[in-house]
Amino acid sequence: MRGDGNGFVENPDGTKHWGLHGAAGLLLRAPAPDGTALILLQHRALWTHDGGTWSLPGGARDSHETAAEAAVREALEEAGIAAEAIRVRGEQVTAVAPSGWTYTTVVADVVEALPVTPNNESVEIAWIPEGEVELRPLHPAFALVWPELRIGYRDEA
């Protein structure tokens, strides 16, 4: 049943969102040498929705997946980060559309900034210092929630 989430959901106003069963992304943190956090970001390929922007690895949920399962799978597919290396800390629905579609951000940690391997959906995958995330051209939806996510995950530590 893998892969049954690929497709667009259309809202009453005609706007569309990717993921027939919703979508999820992984806010993956690693410790930086100075004690701050590094955040794994994906520079989206130009052919993707809002291509050329930076966001979290993520994508469509399949019908049998939780948000965490989907986000961890997407991190493997898009960045080469193995599920065994990831410690999920929590999740938050960060977007809801009139159609009922949702986007869930899953917050997780790794013990160190692991090597990454981008797939064809990425121009680049990089560990970015937390304080520099907003300096990049962010995906519009991620830009809206990043300030809240940045504060929120610290509360969970």
PDB file of C-alpha atoms in Angstrom:
ATOM      1  CA  MET A   1       0.000   0.000   0.000  1.00  0.00           C
ATOM      2  CA  ARG A   2       3.092   2.236  -0.053  1.00  0.00           C
ATOM      3  CA  GLY A   3       2.768   5.380  -2.097  1.00  0.00           C
ATOM      4  CA  ASP A   4      -1.026   5.739  -2.027  1.00  0.00           C
ATOM      5  CA  GLY A   5      -0.783   9.293  -0.687  1.00  0.00           C
ATOM      6  CA  ASN A   6       0.676  10.898  -3.800  1.00  0.00           C
ATOM      7  CA  GLY A   7      -1.727  13.357  -5.376  1.00  0.00           C
ATOM      8  CA  PHE A   8      -3.321  16.735  -4.847  1.00  0.00           C
ATOM      9  CA  VAL A   9      -6.285  17.572  -2.632  1.00  0.00           C
ATOM     10  CA  GLU A  10      -8.341  20.482  -3.963  1.00  0.00           C
ATOM     11  CA  ASN A  11      -9.953  23.061  -1.720  1.00  0.00           C
ATOM     12  CA  PRO A  12     -13.327  24.660  -2.473  1.00  0.00           C
ATOM     13  CA  ASP A  13     -11.525  27.796  -3.728  1.00  0.00           C
ATOM     14  CA  GLY A  14      -9.475  25.759  -6.221  1.00  0.00           C
ATOM     15  CA  THR A  15      -6.166  25.852  -4.345  1.00  0.00           C
ATOM     16  CA  LYS A  16      -4.386  22.528  -4.048  1.00  0.00           C
ATOM     17  CA  HIS A  17      -2.235  20.780  -1.478  1.00  0.00           C
ATOM     18  CA  TRP A  18       0.037  17.786  -2.021  1.00  0.00           C
ATOM     19  CA  GLY A  19      -0.887  14.604  -0.162  1.00  0.00           C
ATOM     20  CA  LEU A  20      -4.172  12.736  -0.461  1.00  0.00           C
ATOM     21  CA  HIS A  21      -3.987  11.842   3.255  1.00  0.00           C
ATOM     22  CA  GLY A  22      -2.248  15.033   4.321  1.00  0.00           C
ATOM     23  CA  ALA A  23       1.472  15.694   4.497  1.00  0.00           C
ATOM     24  CA  ALA A  24       4.229  15.759   7.094  1.00  0.00           C
ATOM     25  CA  GLY A  25       7.696  17.213   7.441  1.00  0.00           C
ATOM     26  CA  LEU A  26      10.600  16.578   9.781  1.00  0.00           C
ATOM     27  CA  LEU A  27      12.108  19.408  11.817  1.00  0.00           C
ATOM     28  CA  LEU A  28      15.339  17.564  12.561  1.00  0.00           C
ATOM     29  CA  ARG A  29      17.793  19.088  15.024  1.00  0.00           C
ATOM     30  CA  ALA A  30      21.435  18.292  15.717  1.00  0.00           C
ATOM     31  CA  PRO A  31      23.742  19.919  18.265  1.00  0.00           C
ATOM     32  CA  ALA A  32      26.171  22.511  16.905  1.00  0.00           C
ATOM     33  CA  PRO A  33      29.691  22.763  18.364  1.00  0.00           C
ATOM     34  CA  ASP A  34      28.748  26.049  20.096  1.00  0.00           C
ATOM     35  CA  GLY A  35      25.801  24.444  21.913  1.00  0.00           C
ATOM     36  CA  THR A  36      23.101  25.861  19.639  1.00  0.00           C
ATOM     37  CA  ALA A  37      21.067  23.768  17.212  1.00  0.00           C
ATOM     38  CA  LEU A  38      21.556  22.916  13.571  1.00  0.00           C
ATOM     39  CA  ILE A  39      18.374  22.393  11.528  1.00  0.00           C
ATOM     40  CA  LEU A  40      18.194  20.079   8.513  1.00  0.00           C
ATOM     41  CA  LEU A  41      16.783  22.010   5.555  1.00  0.00           C
ATOM     42  CA  GLN A  42      15.989  21.055   1.996  1.00  0.00           C
ATOM     43  CA  HIS A  43      16.584  23.473  -0.878  1.00  0.00           C
ATOM     44  CA  ARG A  44      13.679  22.401  -3.060  1.00  0.00           C
ATOM     45  CA  ALA A  45      14.304  21.549  -6.716  1.00  0.00           C
ATOM     46  CA  LEU A  46      12.940  24.123  -9.131  1.00  0.00           C
ATOM     47  CA  TRP A  47      10.381  21.699 -10.597  1.00  0.00           C
ATOM     48  CA  THR A  48       8.715  21.117  -7.200  1.00  0.00           C
ATOM     49  CA  HIS A  49       5.884  23.166  -5.684  1.00  0.00           C
ATOM     50  CA  ASP A  50       7.466  26.466  -4.555  1.00  0.00           C
ATOM     51  CA  GLY A  51      10.761  25.237  -6.002  1.00  0.00           C
ATOM     52  CA  GLY A  52      13.888  27.181  -5.153  1.00  0.00           C
ATOM     53  CA  THR A  53      12.799  27.752  -1.562  1.00  0.00           C
ATOM     54  CA  TRP A  54      14.115  26.128   1.613  1.00  0.00           C
ATOM     55  CA  SER A  55      11.954  23.963   3.841  1.00  0.00           C
ATOM     56  CA  LEU A  56      11.890  20.783   5.887  1.00  0.00           C
ATOM     57  CA  PRO A  57      12.228  17.361   4.287  1.00  0.00           C
ATOM     58  CA  GLY A  58       8.686  16.109   3.959  1.00  0.00           C
ATOM     59  CA  GLY A  59       5.859  15.056   1.727  1.00  0.00           C
ATOM     60  CA  ALA A  60       2.625  13.168   1.304  1.00  0.00           C
ATOM     61  CA  ARG A  61       1.400  10.763   3.973  1.00  0.00           C
ATOM     62  CA  ASP A  62       0.305   7.331   2.893  1.00  0.00           C
ATOM     63  CA  SER A  63      -2.995   5.990   4.235  1.00  0.00           C
ATOM     64  CA  HIS A  64      -1.328   3.576   6.656  1.00  0.00           C
ATOM     65  CA  GLU A  65       1.209   6.053   8.082  1.00  0.00           C
ATOM     66  CA  THR A  66       1.204   8.286  11.107  1.00  0.00           C
ATOM     67  CA  ALA A  67       2.611  11.769  10.612  1.00  0.00           C
ATOM     68  CA  ALA A  68       5.835  10.710  12.349  1.00  0.00           C
ATOM     69  CA  GLU A  69       6.221   7.646  10.136  1.00  0.00           C
ATOM     70  CA  ALA A  70       5.708   9.745   7.003  1.00  0.00           C
ATOM     71  CA  ALA A  71       8.141  12.464   8.109  1.00  0.00           C
ATOM     72  CA  VAL A  72      10.854   9.958   9.016  1.00  0.00           C
ATOM     73  CA  ARG A  73      10.336   8.116   5.695  1.00  0.00           C
ATOM     74  CA  GLU A  74      10.620  11.392   3.794  1.00  0.00           C
ATOM     75  CA  ALA A  75      13.866  12.243   5.626  1.00  0.00           C
ATOM     76  CA  LEU A  76      15.296   8.940   4.411  1.00  0.00           C
ATOM     77  CA  GLU A  77      14.057   9.468   0.847  1.00  0.00           C
ATOM     78  CA  GLU A  78      15.058  13.130   0.549  1.00  0.00           C
ATOM     79  CA  ALA A  79      18.161  13.340   2.737  1.00  0.00           C
ATOM     80  CA  GLY A  80      19.397   9.792   3.344  1.00  0.00           C
ATOM     81  CA  ILE A  81      18.871   9.987   7.138  1.00  0.00           C
ATOM     82  CA  ALA A  82      18.130   6.527   8.538  1.00  0.00           C
ATOM     83  CA  ALA A  83      15.109   6.123  10.807  1.00  0.00           C
ATOM     84  CA  GLU A  84      17.248   4.434  13.491  1.00  0.00           C
ATOM     85  CA  ALA A  85      19.238   7.650  13.955  1.00  0.00           C
ATOM     86  CA  ILE A  86      16.164   9.796  14.649  1.00  0.00           C
ATOM     87  CA  ARG A  87      14.541  10.393  18.044  1.00  0.00           C
ATOM     88  CA  VAL A  88      11.058  11.827  17.561  1.00  0.00           C
ATOM     89  CA  ARG A  89      10.097  14.303  20.302  1.00  0.00           C
ATOM     90  CA  GLY A  90       6.667  15.446  19.238  1.00  0.00           C
ATOM     91  CA  GLU A  91       4.479  16.768  16.481  1.00  0.00           C
ATOM     92  CA  GLN A  92       2.285  19.734  15.719  1.00  0.00           C
ATOM     93  CA  VAL A  93      -0.314  20.323  13.010  1.00  0.00           C
ATOM     94  CA  THR A  94       1.003  23.491  11.397  1.00  0.00           C
ATOM     95  CA  ALA A  95      -1.456  23.893   8.505  1.00  0.00           C
ATOM     96  CA  VAL A  96      -5.114  23.021   7.977  1.00  0.00           C
ATOM     97  CA  ALA A  97      -6.952  23.570   4.687  1.00  0.00           C
ATOM     98  CA  PRO A  98     -10.718  23.911   4.112  1.00  0.00           C
ATOM     99  CA  SER A  99     -10.678  20.496   2.398  1.00  0.00           C
ATOM    100  CA  GLY A 100      -9.569  18.878   5.671  1.00  0.00           C
ATOM    101  CA  TRP A 101      -5.994  18.446   4.440  1.00  0.00           C
ATOM    102  CA  THR A 102      -3.363  18.929   7.149  1.00  0.00           C
ATOM    103  CA  TYR A 103       0.392  19.379   7.352  1.00  0.00           C
ATOM    104  CA  THR A 104       2.065  18.062  10.480  1.00  0.00           C
ATOM    105  CA  THR A 105       5.538  19.105  11.539  1.00  0.00           C
ATOM    106  CA  VAL A 106       7.328  16.339  13.429  1.00  0.00           C
ATOM    107  CA  VAL A 107      10.111  17.529  15.750  1.00  0.00           C
ATOM    108  CA  ALA A 108      13.044  15.172  16.199  1.00  0.00           C
ATOM    109  CA  ASP A 109      16.707  15.037  17.152  1.00  0.00           C
ATOM    110  CA  VAL A 110      19.857  13.251  16.071  1.00  0.00           C
ATOM    111  CA  VAL A 111      23.003  13.004  18.193  1.00  0.00           C
ATOM    112  CA  GLU A 112      25.153  14.742  15.563  1.00  0.00           C
ATOM    113  CA  ALA A 113      24.826  16.411  12.159  1.00  0.00           C
ATOM    114  CA  LEU A 114      24.782  13.289  10.011  1.00  0.00           C
ATOM    115  CA  PRO A 115      25.981  13.128   6.409  1.00  0.00           C
ATOM    116  CA  VAL A 116      23.160  13.775   3.941  1.00  0.00           C
ATOM    117  CA  THR A 117      22.426  12.627   0.405  1.00  0.00           C
ATOM    118  CA  PRO A 118      19.880  14.687  -1.531  1.00  0.00           C
ATOM    119  CA  ASN A 119      17.512  13.066  -3.999  1.00  0.00           C
ATOM    120  CA  ASN A 120      16.127  14.572  -7.217  1.00  0.00           C
ATOM    121  CA  GLU A 121      13.583  16.667  -5.257  1.00  0.00           C
ATOM    122  CA  SER A 122      16.428  18.749  -3.828  1.00  0.00           C
ATOM    123  CA  VAL A 123      18.992  21.203  -5.084  1.00  0.00           C
ATOM    124  CA  GLU A 124      20.728  20.749  -1.757  1.00  0.00           C
ATOM    125  CA  ILE A 125      20.218  19.355   1.744  1.00  0.00           C
ATOM    126  CA  ALA A 126      22.134  21.147   4.490  1.00  0.00           C
ATOM    127  CA  TRP A 127      22.481  21.522   8.251  1.00  0.00           C
ATOM    128  CA  ILE A 128      21.794  25.207   8.882  1.00  0.00           C
ATOM    129  CA  PRO A 129      22.502  27.021  12.171  1.00  0.00           C
ATOM    130  CA  GLU A 130      19.173  27.748  13.846  1.00  0.00           C
ATOM    131  CA  GLY A 131      19.812  31.501  13.836  1.00  0.00           C
ATOM    132  CA  GLU A 132      20.383  31.507  10.065  1.00  0.00           C
ATOM    133  CA  VAL A 133      17.248  29.628   8.970  1.00  0.00           C
ATOM    134  CA  GLU A 134      15.191  32.787   8.387  1.00  0.00           C
ATOM    135  CA  LEU A 135      17.996  34.303   6.275  1.00  0.00           C
ATOM    136  CA  ARG A 136      17.205  31.865   3.470  1.00  0.00           C
ATOM    137  CA  PRO A 137      14.337  32.176   0.997  1.00  0.00           C
ATOM    138  CA  LEU A 138      11.905  29.935   2.877  1.00  0.00           C
ATOM    139  CA  HIS A 139       8.896  28.069   1.515  1.00  0.00           C
ATOM    140  CA  PRO A 140       5.986  30.449   2.309  1.00  0.00           C
ATOM    141  CA  ALA A 141       4.154  27.978   4.571  1.00  0.00           C
ATOM    142  CA  PHE A 142       7.335  27.125   6.483  1.00  0.00           C
ATOM    143  CA  ALA A 143       8.220  30.818   6.850  1.00  0.00           C
ATOM    144  CA  LEU A 144       4.858  31.414   8.551  1.00  0.00           C
ATOM    145  CA  VAL A 145       5.329  28.718  11.194  1.00  0.00           C
ATOM    146  CA  TRP A 146       9.105  28.780  11.731  1.00  0.00           C
ATOM    147  CA  PRO A 147       9.017  31.408  14.541  1.00  0.00           C
ATOM    148  CA  GLU A 148       6.456  29.356  16.493  1.00  0.00           C
ATOM    149  CA  LEU A 149       8.239  26.065  15.816  1.00  0.00           C
ATOM    150  CA  ARG A 150      11.587  27.512  16.847  1.00  0.00           C
ATOM    151  CA  ILE A 151      10.222  28.562  20.230  1.00  0.00           C
ATOM    152  CA  GLY A 152       8.029  25.490  20.669  1.00  0.00           C
ATOM    153  CA  TYR A 153      10.658  22.807  20.279  1.00  0.00           C
ATOM    154  CA  ARG A 154      12.836  24.478  22.889  1.00  0.00           C
ATOM    155  CA  ASP A 155       9.980  24.071  25.372  1.00  0.00           C
ATOM    156  CA  GLU A 156      10.041  20.313  24.759  1.00  0.00           C
ATOM    157  CA  ALA A 157      13.770  19.877  25.442  1.00  0.00           C
TER     158      ALA A 157
END
